[in-house]
């Protein structure tokens, strides 16, 4: 009995690529695992739509029970996406003692712990390498290669759509809207891009990376999440003049006994490895107490790269089946870290402000900065329009708490408005 | 019985860091594996030298039998380095049914297959993540995350000493000798730097990466290996003017049914991720048919980064002991790929030539290039001294076989000498 049959739920871009890879790479997988893998059954919404694209020895059906009730199928790949009904589907599969591989970040970020517990109860594997940064094997690397190290920070470019848009703004001098439109034409952005451009997709991935790095679950509502839709071309150009590239970064830091995670635009120095990650690519930088800085770079999405991560999960499950060692959590590091006091989270900031062009405004700003204990590192003032000036500042390090105070105080000054405040790496 | 005792052979930079990490990170490892790890016995050459640095509950001895005959010690870390007597030590350890973790690239590159077979016979684990690129978890990543993909190329900066020297030549305008001296002062180069600067250390690592990527063992004598000791500052400057950075790259490619691997200076375009890897850092780029280009970056050496890779092996062995699944090869992908015809290995080349400053030399060179079917992409001619000119060329793609012809033909021309020929990425 050296055959392992696979069920597939969903046959979009990733599903089709998984089907292709399982079929084409059978020999290598057999070489490594001693087992022959094949896809037996695919569950889709519309059988007719896919009939011509799938070879006739594979069963196409709309009925999940064709997988649930088939004792030959040991591993099921869920690539339908979205939280519902994917959650119910995976719950049914685990209860039917199927090992599950999924690429579903929304689901894992919101219900990962619950599903992992259900998998353990059923002595089943539940793996989801493809849920973060598509083709980059980052989750398994954290589990296996940072097991004895203490990770102090994990940060990165984990959303390809926004990185593509920011790269175009920087290189082509296109506005945000133009760049988004181009991304949509090329298939790098969805017709409703909200989840990507507002940072929510990146936040889901940071929740999973935080879980793997520190053993602690954080909630979306506890994260500061800011997207890129309000970034002005002037900010991109001004950052460039200062020697920085604006990137949408997810950052998760362990500070003393707490974890702090957020997503937002960050000014990255041009000679920093993260500044060289362009277009739809992703990169994750993991800093460990022992190992120092490491970076993992690759395609963040796409059918075949994501399918490769799914296949690495399938091979892991297959090895576990062969060795009789299924039912262990993908990540079993558990730690209870608290929240971090905003006074402890310290960065330099890039501030862009509009000031009424009347005497005394810069004095006012300086007084407020002095009052909250912050100071300037670089300032550039340019004309905005007839009535106002545009002032761009890079501050020395200041805390989240100070930034909060600054925003509150500027809110009370009618002649100065804060257009944007981005961290500087 | 949740305790696992570790033996350590060697207590240099890496050994001391392993001792430190095992001691300090016990809690996290126990959290993940359910086992408490501790170092029980350390074998050194000189007990007195280390006595003060090691806590009194650890046995320091010169006698390997203190480990061999101790049934409590399950895992032994070999960090003495060199092929002999490390090979004999590991052989004894495996025959005594000890699981072995080593950072010894020379040994694994030359006798890895033999030792892996011995480990399997004894149902023992033999792991060596730290043998390639110190702190970068590249071997386990290839095993687990590229299992179902077909790797077509693995290349990278896998020697920190030479990358440090090249970075200084580029940035400080220092000669090779000055840069080497600085590297020696800082401890980045050994007093006899031959193995590093002549590319041999990088070649060992490429042998191991090739084994993991394609399942095929290549021999050092079958590789073209060129170091950096003959690189002129003029070449660094001229490459820079063309938009390239010179890096010592190991490149291993699968071409049809063959494998081709070599080490040598390569001109890397400045916006290529490998061009941004500076100082003593390492990076490995893995290209898979499905996943595309991925890059793994981190510290290539150093006590704690290397120790972190050793610890990841120790944790893997510990999990295998807990699950009863020891004795499987670290890498069990096997494939018999042949050698590649030099006519199939195609790159653009950077050629640096000295020409006697008399009429007709360029015509002669052009005639030779035309005769072998190669052509120029960029040419720069400068004065070398009163009698000669320096001509630097970037060619269009040409094969290894064509390059070989070119060298042979230029050898017969007394007025032209080829100073260097480097691949262009």
PDB file of C-alpha atoms in Angstrom, chain A residues 66-219:
ATOM      1  CA  UNK A  66     -17.412  12.025  -2.219  1.00  0.00           C
ATOM      2  CA  UNK A  67     -14.220  12.849  -0.310  1.00  0.00           C
ATOM      3  CA  UNK A  68     -15.512  12.507   3.267  1.00  0.00           C
ATOM      4  CA  UNK A  69     -16.829   8.984   2.672  1.00  0.00           C
ATOM      5  CA  UNK A  70     -13.876   7.743   0.624  1.00  0.00           C
ATOM      6  CA  UNK A  71     -11.495   5.835   2.898  1.00  0.00           C
ATOM      7  CA  UNK A  72      -8.829   5.838   0.171  1.00  0.00           C
ATOM      8  CA  UNK A  73      -8.428   9.615   0.379  1.00  0.00           C
ATOM      9  CA  UNK A  74      -6.021  10.432   3.210  1.00  0.00           C
ATOM     10  CA  UNK A  75      -5.053  14.032   2.487  1.00  0.00           C
ATOM     11  CA  UNK A  76      -7.367  16.853   1.443  1.00  0.00           C
ATOM     12  CA  UNK A  77      -6.259  20.214   0.066  1.00  0.00           C
ATOM     13  CA  UNK A  78      -8.642  23.119   0.704  1.00  0.00           C
ATOM     14  CA  UNK A  79      -8.077  25.967  -1.756  1.00  0.00           C
ATOM     15  CA  UNK A  80     -11.566  27.452  -1.986  1.00  0.00           C
ATOM     16  CA  UNK A  81     -10.586  30.525   0.129  1.00  0.00           C
ATOM     17  CA  UNK A  82     -12.638  32.727   2.449  1.00  0.00           C
ATOM     18  CA  UNK A  83     -13.687  31.886   6.013  1.00  0.00           C
ATOM     19  CA  UNK A  84     -17.093  30.395   5.228  1.00  0.00           C
ATOM     20  CA  UNK A  85     -17.820  27.701   4.226  1.00  0.00           C
ATOM     21  CA  UNK A  86     -14.099  26.782   4.288  1.00  0.00           C
ATOM     22  CA  UNK A  87     -14.174  26.515   8.078  1.00  0.00           C
ATOM     23  CA  UNK A  88     -17.152  24.158   8.035  1.00  0.00           C
ATOM     24  CA  UNK A  89     -15.560  22.118   5.226  1.00  0.00           C
ATOM     25  CA  UNK A  90     -12.269  21.706   7.118  1.00  0.00           C
ATOM     26  CA  UNK A  91     -14.138  20.873  10.330  1.00  0.00           C
ATOM     27  CA  UNK A  92     -16.034  18.097   8.523  1.00  0.00           C
ATOM     28  CA  UNK A  93     -12.813  16.808   6.934  1.00  0.00           C
ATOM     29  CA  UNK A  94     -10.897  16.689  10.225  1.00  0.00           C
ATOM     30  CA  UNK A  95     -13.789  14.962  11.952  1.00  0.00           C
ATOM     31  CA  UNK A  96     -13.695  12.411   9.129  1.00  0.00           C
ATOM     32  CA  UNK A  97      -9.974  11.849  10.008  1.00  0.00           C
ATOM     33  CA  UNK A  98      -8.627  13.437   6.850  1.00  0.00           C
ATOM     34  CA  UNK A  99      -5.313  15.270   7.002  1.00  0.00           C
ATOM     35  CA  UNK A 100      -5.834  18.803   5.730  1.00  0.00           C
ATOM     36  CA  UNK A 101      -3.575  21.192   3.836  1.00  0.00           C
ATOM     37  CA  UNK A 102      -4.853  24.707   3.226  1.00  0.00           C
ATOM     38  CA  UNK A 103      -3.624  28.014   1.796  1.00  0.00           C
ATOM     39  CA  UNK A 104      -6.385  29.956   3.549  1.00  0.00           C
ATOM     40  CA  UNK A 105      -4.828  32.816   5.540  1.00  0.00           C
ATOM     41  CA  UNK A 106      -8.106  34.516   6.508  1.00  0.00           C
ATOM     42  CA  UNK A 107      -9.316  31.283   8.052  1.00  0.00           C
ATOM     43  CA  UNK A 108      -6.047  30.360   9.777  1.00  0.00           C
ATOM     44  CA  UNK A 109      -5.588  33.881  11.171  1.00  0.00           C
ATOM     45  CA  UNK A 110      -9.097  33.911  12.608  1.00  0.00           C
ATOM     46  CA  UNK A 111      -9.727  30.263  13.530  1.00  0.00           C
ATOM     47  CA  UNK A 112      -6.318  28.581  13.301  1.00  0.00           C
ATOM     48  CA  UNK A 113      -6.069  27.639  16.973  1.00  0.00           C
ATOM     49  CA  UNK A 114      -9.542  26.115  17.048  1.00  0.00           C
ATOM     50  CA  UNK A 115      -8.892  24.056  13.908  1.00  0.00           C
ATOM     51  CA  UNK A 116      -5.435  22.990  15.147  1.00  0.00           C
ATOM     52  CA  UNK A 117      -7.031  21.697  18.354  1.00  0.00           C
ATOM     53  CA  UNK A 118      -9.633  19.795  16.325  1.00  0.00           C
ATOM     54  CA  UNK A 119      -6.864  18.289  14.197  1.00  0.00           C
ATOM     55  CA  UNK A 120      -4.990  17.102  17.304  1.00  0.00           C
ATOM     56  CA  UNK A 121      -8.185  15.551  18.719  1.00  0.00           C
ATOM     57  CA  UNK A 122      -8.565  13.582  15.498  1.00  0.00           C
ATOM     58  CA  UNK A 123      -4.845  12.692  15.283  1.00  0.00           C
ATOM     59  CA  UNK A 124      -4.743  14.503  11.978  1.00  0.00           C
ATOM     60  CA  UNK A 125      -2.208  16.869  10.446  1.00  0.00           C
ATOM     61  CA  UNK A 126      -3.301  20.411   9.568  1.00  0.00           C
ATOM     62  CA  UNK A 127      -0.708  22.374   7.598  1.00  0.00           C
ATOM     63  CA  UNK A 128      -0.858  25.778   5.966  1.00  0.00           C
ATOM     64  CA  UNK A 129       2.593  26.850   4.726  1.00  0.00           C
ATOM     65  CA  UNK A 130       0.999  28.531   1.687  1.00  0.00           C
ATOM     66  CA  UNK A 131      -1.116  30.842   3.843  1.00  0.00           C
ATOM     67  CA  UNK A 132       1.769  33.293   4.343  1.00  0.00           C
ATOM     68  CA  UNK A 133       3.894  34.725   1.538  1.00  0.00           C
ATOM     69  CA  UNK A 134       2.876  32.228  -1.161  1.00  0.00           C
ATOM     70  CA  UNK A 135       6.032  30.602  -2.416  1.00  0.00           C
ATOM     71  CA  UNK A 136       8.326  31.486   0.515  1.00  0.00           C
ATOM     72  CA  UNK A 137       8.714  28.557   2.910  1.00  0.00           C
ATOM     73  CA  UNK A 138       8.673  30.782   5.963  1.00  0.00           C
ATOM     74  CA  UNK A 139       6.413  28.999   8.465  1.00  0.00           C
ATOM     75  CA  UNK A 140       8.152  25.628   8.363  1.00  0.00           C
ATOM     76  CA  UNK A 141      11.508  27.436   8.503  1.00  0.00           C
ATOM     77  CA  UNK A 142      10.488  29.229  11.704  1.00  0.00           C
ATOM     78  CA  UNK A 143       9.277  25.940  13.212  1.00  0.00           C
ATOM     79  CA  UNK A 144      12.365  23.932  12.340  1.00  0.00           C
ATOM     80  CA  UNK A 145      15.227  26.390  12.133  1.00  0.00           C
ATOM     81  CA  UNK A 146      14.431  28.871  14.871  1.00  0.00           C
ATOM     82  CA  UNK A 147      13.289  26.267  17.385  1.00  0.00           C
ATOM     83  CA  UNK A 148      16.136  26.949  19.815  1.00  0.00           C
ATOM     84  CA  UNK A 149      16.543  30.643  19.111  1.00  0.00           C
ATOM     85  CA  UNK A 150      14.503  33.484  20.544  1.00  0.00           C
ATOM     86  CA  UNK A 151      12.998  35.527  17.755  1.00  0.00           C
ATOM     87  CA  UNK A 152      12.926  39.211  18.652  1.00  0.00           C
ATOM     88  CA  UNK A 153      11.384  40.617  15.480  1.00  0.00           C
ATOM     89  CA  UNK A 154       9.681  39.370  12.347  1.00  0.00           C
ATOM     90  CA  UNK A 155       8.868  41.907   9.677  1.00  0.00           C
ATOM     91  CA  UNK A 156       8.334  41.979   5.998  1.00  0.00           C
ATOM     92  CA  UNK A 157       6.598  42.705   2.771  1.00  0.00           C
ATOM     93  CA  UNK A 158       3.837  40.119   2.858  1.00  0.00           C
ATOM     94  CA  UNK A 159       1.358  41.547   0.373  1.00  0.00           C
ATOM     95  CA  UNK A 160       2.227  41.442  -3.322  1.00  0.00           C
ATOM     96  CA  UNK A 161      -0.546  43.754  -4.546  1.00  0.00           C
ATOM     97  CA  UNK A 162       0.534  46.718  -2.443  1.00  0.00           C
ATOM     98  CA  UNK A 163       4.217  46.133  -3.151  1.00  0.00           C
ATOM     99  CA  UNK A 164       3.449  46.126  -6.867  1.00  0.00           C
ATOM    100  CA  UNK A 165       1.535  49.422  -6.540  1.00  0.00           C
ATOM    101  CA  UNK A 166       4.251  51.097  -4.447  1.00  0.00           C
ATOM    102  CA  UNK A 167       6.936  49.938  -6.907  1.00  0.00           C
ATOM    103  CA  UNK A 168       5.039  51.571  -9.787  1.00  0.00           C
ATOM    104  CA  UNK A 169       4.504  54.806  -7.846  1.00  0.00           C
ATOM    105  CA  UNK A 170       8.238  54.915  -7.132  1.00  0.00           C
ATOM    106  CA  UNK A 171       9.540  53.883 -10.562  1.00  0.00           C
ATOM    107  CA  UNK A 172       6.941  55.215 -12.995  1.00  0.00           C
ATOM    108  CA  UNK A 173       5.863  58.246 -11.026  1.00  0.00           C
ATOM    109  CA  UNK A 174       2.269  57.060 -11.346  1.00  0.00           C
ATOM    110  CA  UNK A 175      -0.353  58.092  -8.789  1.00  0.00           C
ATOM    111  CA  UNK A 176      -1.835  55.538  -6.427  1.00  0.00           C
ATOM    112  CA  UNK A 177      -4.977  55.321  -8.577  1.00  0.00           C
ATOM    113  CA  UNK A 178      -3.053  54.818 -11.818  1.00  0.00           C
ATOM    114  CA  UNK A 179      -0.865  52.155 -10.212  1.00  0.00           C
ATOM    115  CA  UNK A 180      -3.853  50.342  -8.752  1.00  0.00           C
ATOM    116  CA  UNK A 181      -5.554  50.321 -12.143  1.00  0.00           C
ATOM    117  CA  UNK A 182      -2.434  48.855 -13.757  1.00  0.00           C
ATOM    118  CA  UNK A 183      -2.241  46.195 -11.025  1.00  0.00           C
ATOM    119  CA  UNK A 184      -5.876  45.302 -11.688  1.00  0.00           C
ATOM    120  CA  UNK A 185      -5.264  45.043 -15.456  1.00  0.00           C
ATOM    121  CA  UNK A 186      -2.337  42.669 -14.820  1.00  0.00           C
ATOM    122  CA  UNK A 187      -4.248  40.551 -12.320  1.00  0.00           C
ATOM    123  CA  UNK A 188      -2.078  41.605  -9.354  1.00  0.00           C
ATOM    124  CA  UNK A 189      -5.066  43.338  -7.710  1.00  0.00           C
ATOM    125  CA  UNK A 190      -8.658  42.212  -7.352  1.00  0.00           C
ATOM    126  CA  UNK A 191     -11.596  44.282  -8.595  1.00  0.00           C
ATOM    127  CA  UNK A 192     -12.364  45.038  -4.948  1.00  0.00           C
ATOM    128  CA  UNK A 193      -8.848  45.576  -3.627  1.00  0.00           C
ATOM    129  CA  UNK A 194      -9.857  46.734  -0.111  1.00  0.00           C
ATOM    130  CA  UNK A 195      -8.374  43.824   1.846  1.00  0.00           C
ATOM    131  CA  UNK A 196      -5.025  44.243   0.133  1.00  0.00           C
ATOM    132  CA  UNK A 197      -4.655  48.015  -0.068  1.00  0.00           C
ATOM    133  CA  UNK A 198      -5.951  48.674   3.447  1.00  0.00           C
ATOM    134  CA  UNK A 199      -3.397  46.272   4.951  1.00  0.00           C
ATOM    135  CA  UNK A 200      -5.888  43.679   6.203  1.00  0.00           C
ATOM    136  CA  UNK A 201      -4.421  40.813   4.155  1.00  0.00           C
ATOM    137  CA  UNK A 202      -0.952  41.689   5.479  1.00  0.00           C
ATOM    138  CA  UNK A 203      -2.332  41.844   9.023  1.00  0.00           C
ATOM    139  CA  UNK A 204      -3.732  38.292   8.730  1.00  0.00           C
ATOM    140  CA  UNK A 205      -0.299  37.086   7.688  1.00  0.00           C
ATOM    141  CA  UNK A 206       1.371  38.944  10.570  1.00  0.00           C
ATOM    142  CA  UNK A 207      -1.041  37.237  12.992  1.00  0.00           C
ATOM    143  CA  UNK A 208       0.159  33.858  11.698  1.00  0.00           C
ATOM    144  CA  UNK A 209       3.839  34.894  11.686  1.00  0.00           C
ATOM    145  CA  UNK A 210       3.470  36.203  15.252  1.00  0.00           C
ATOM    146  CA  UNK A 211       1.934  32.910  16.346  1.00  0.00           C
ATOM    147  CA  UNK A 212       4.862  30.992  14.864  1.00  0.00           C
ATOM    148  CA  UNK A 213       7.560  33.388  16.080  1.00  0.00           C
ATOM    149  CA  UNK A 214       6.461  33.910  19.666  1.00  0.00           C
ATOM    150  CA  UNK A 215       3.849  31.213  20.304  1.00  0.00           C
ATOM    151  CA  UNK A 216       1.297  33.923  21.052  1.00  0.00           C
ATOM    152  CA  UNK A 217      -2.004  34.634  19.328  1.00  0.00           C
ATOM    153  CA  UNK A 218      -2.845  38.256  18.656  1.00  0.00           C
ATOM    154  CA  UNK A 219      -6.157  39.568  17.358  1.00  0.00           C
TER     155      UNK A 219
END
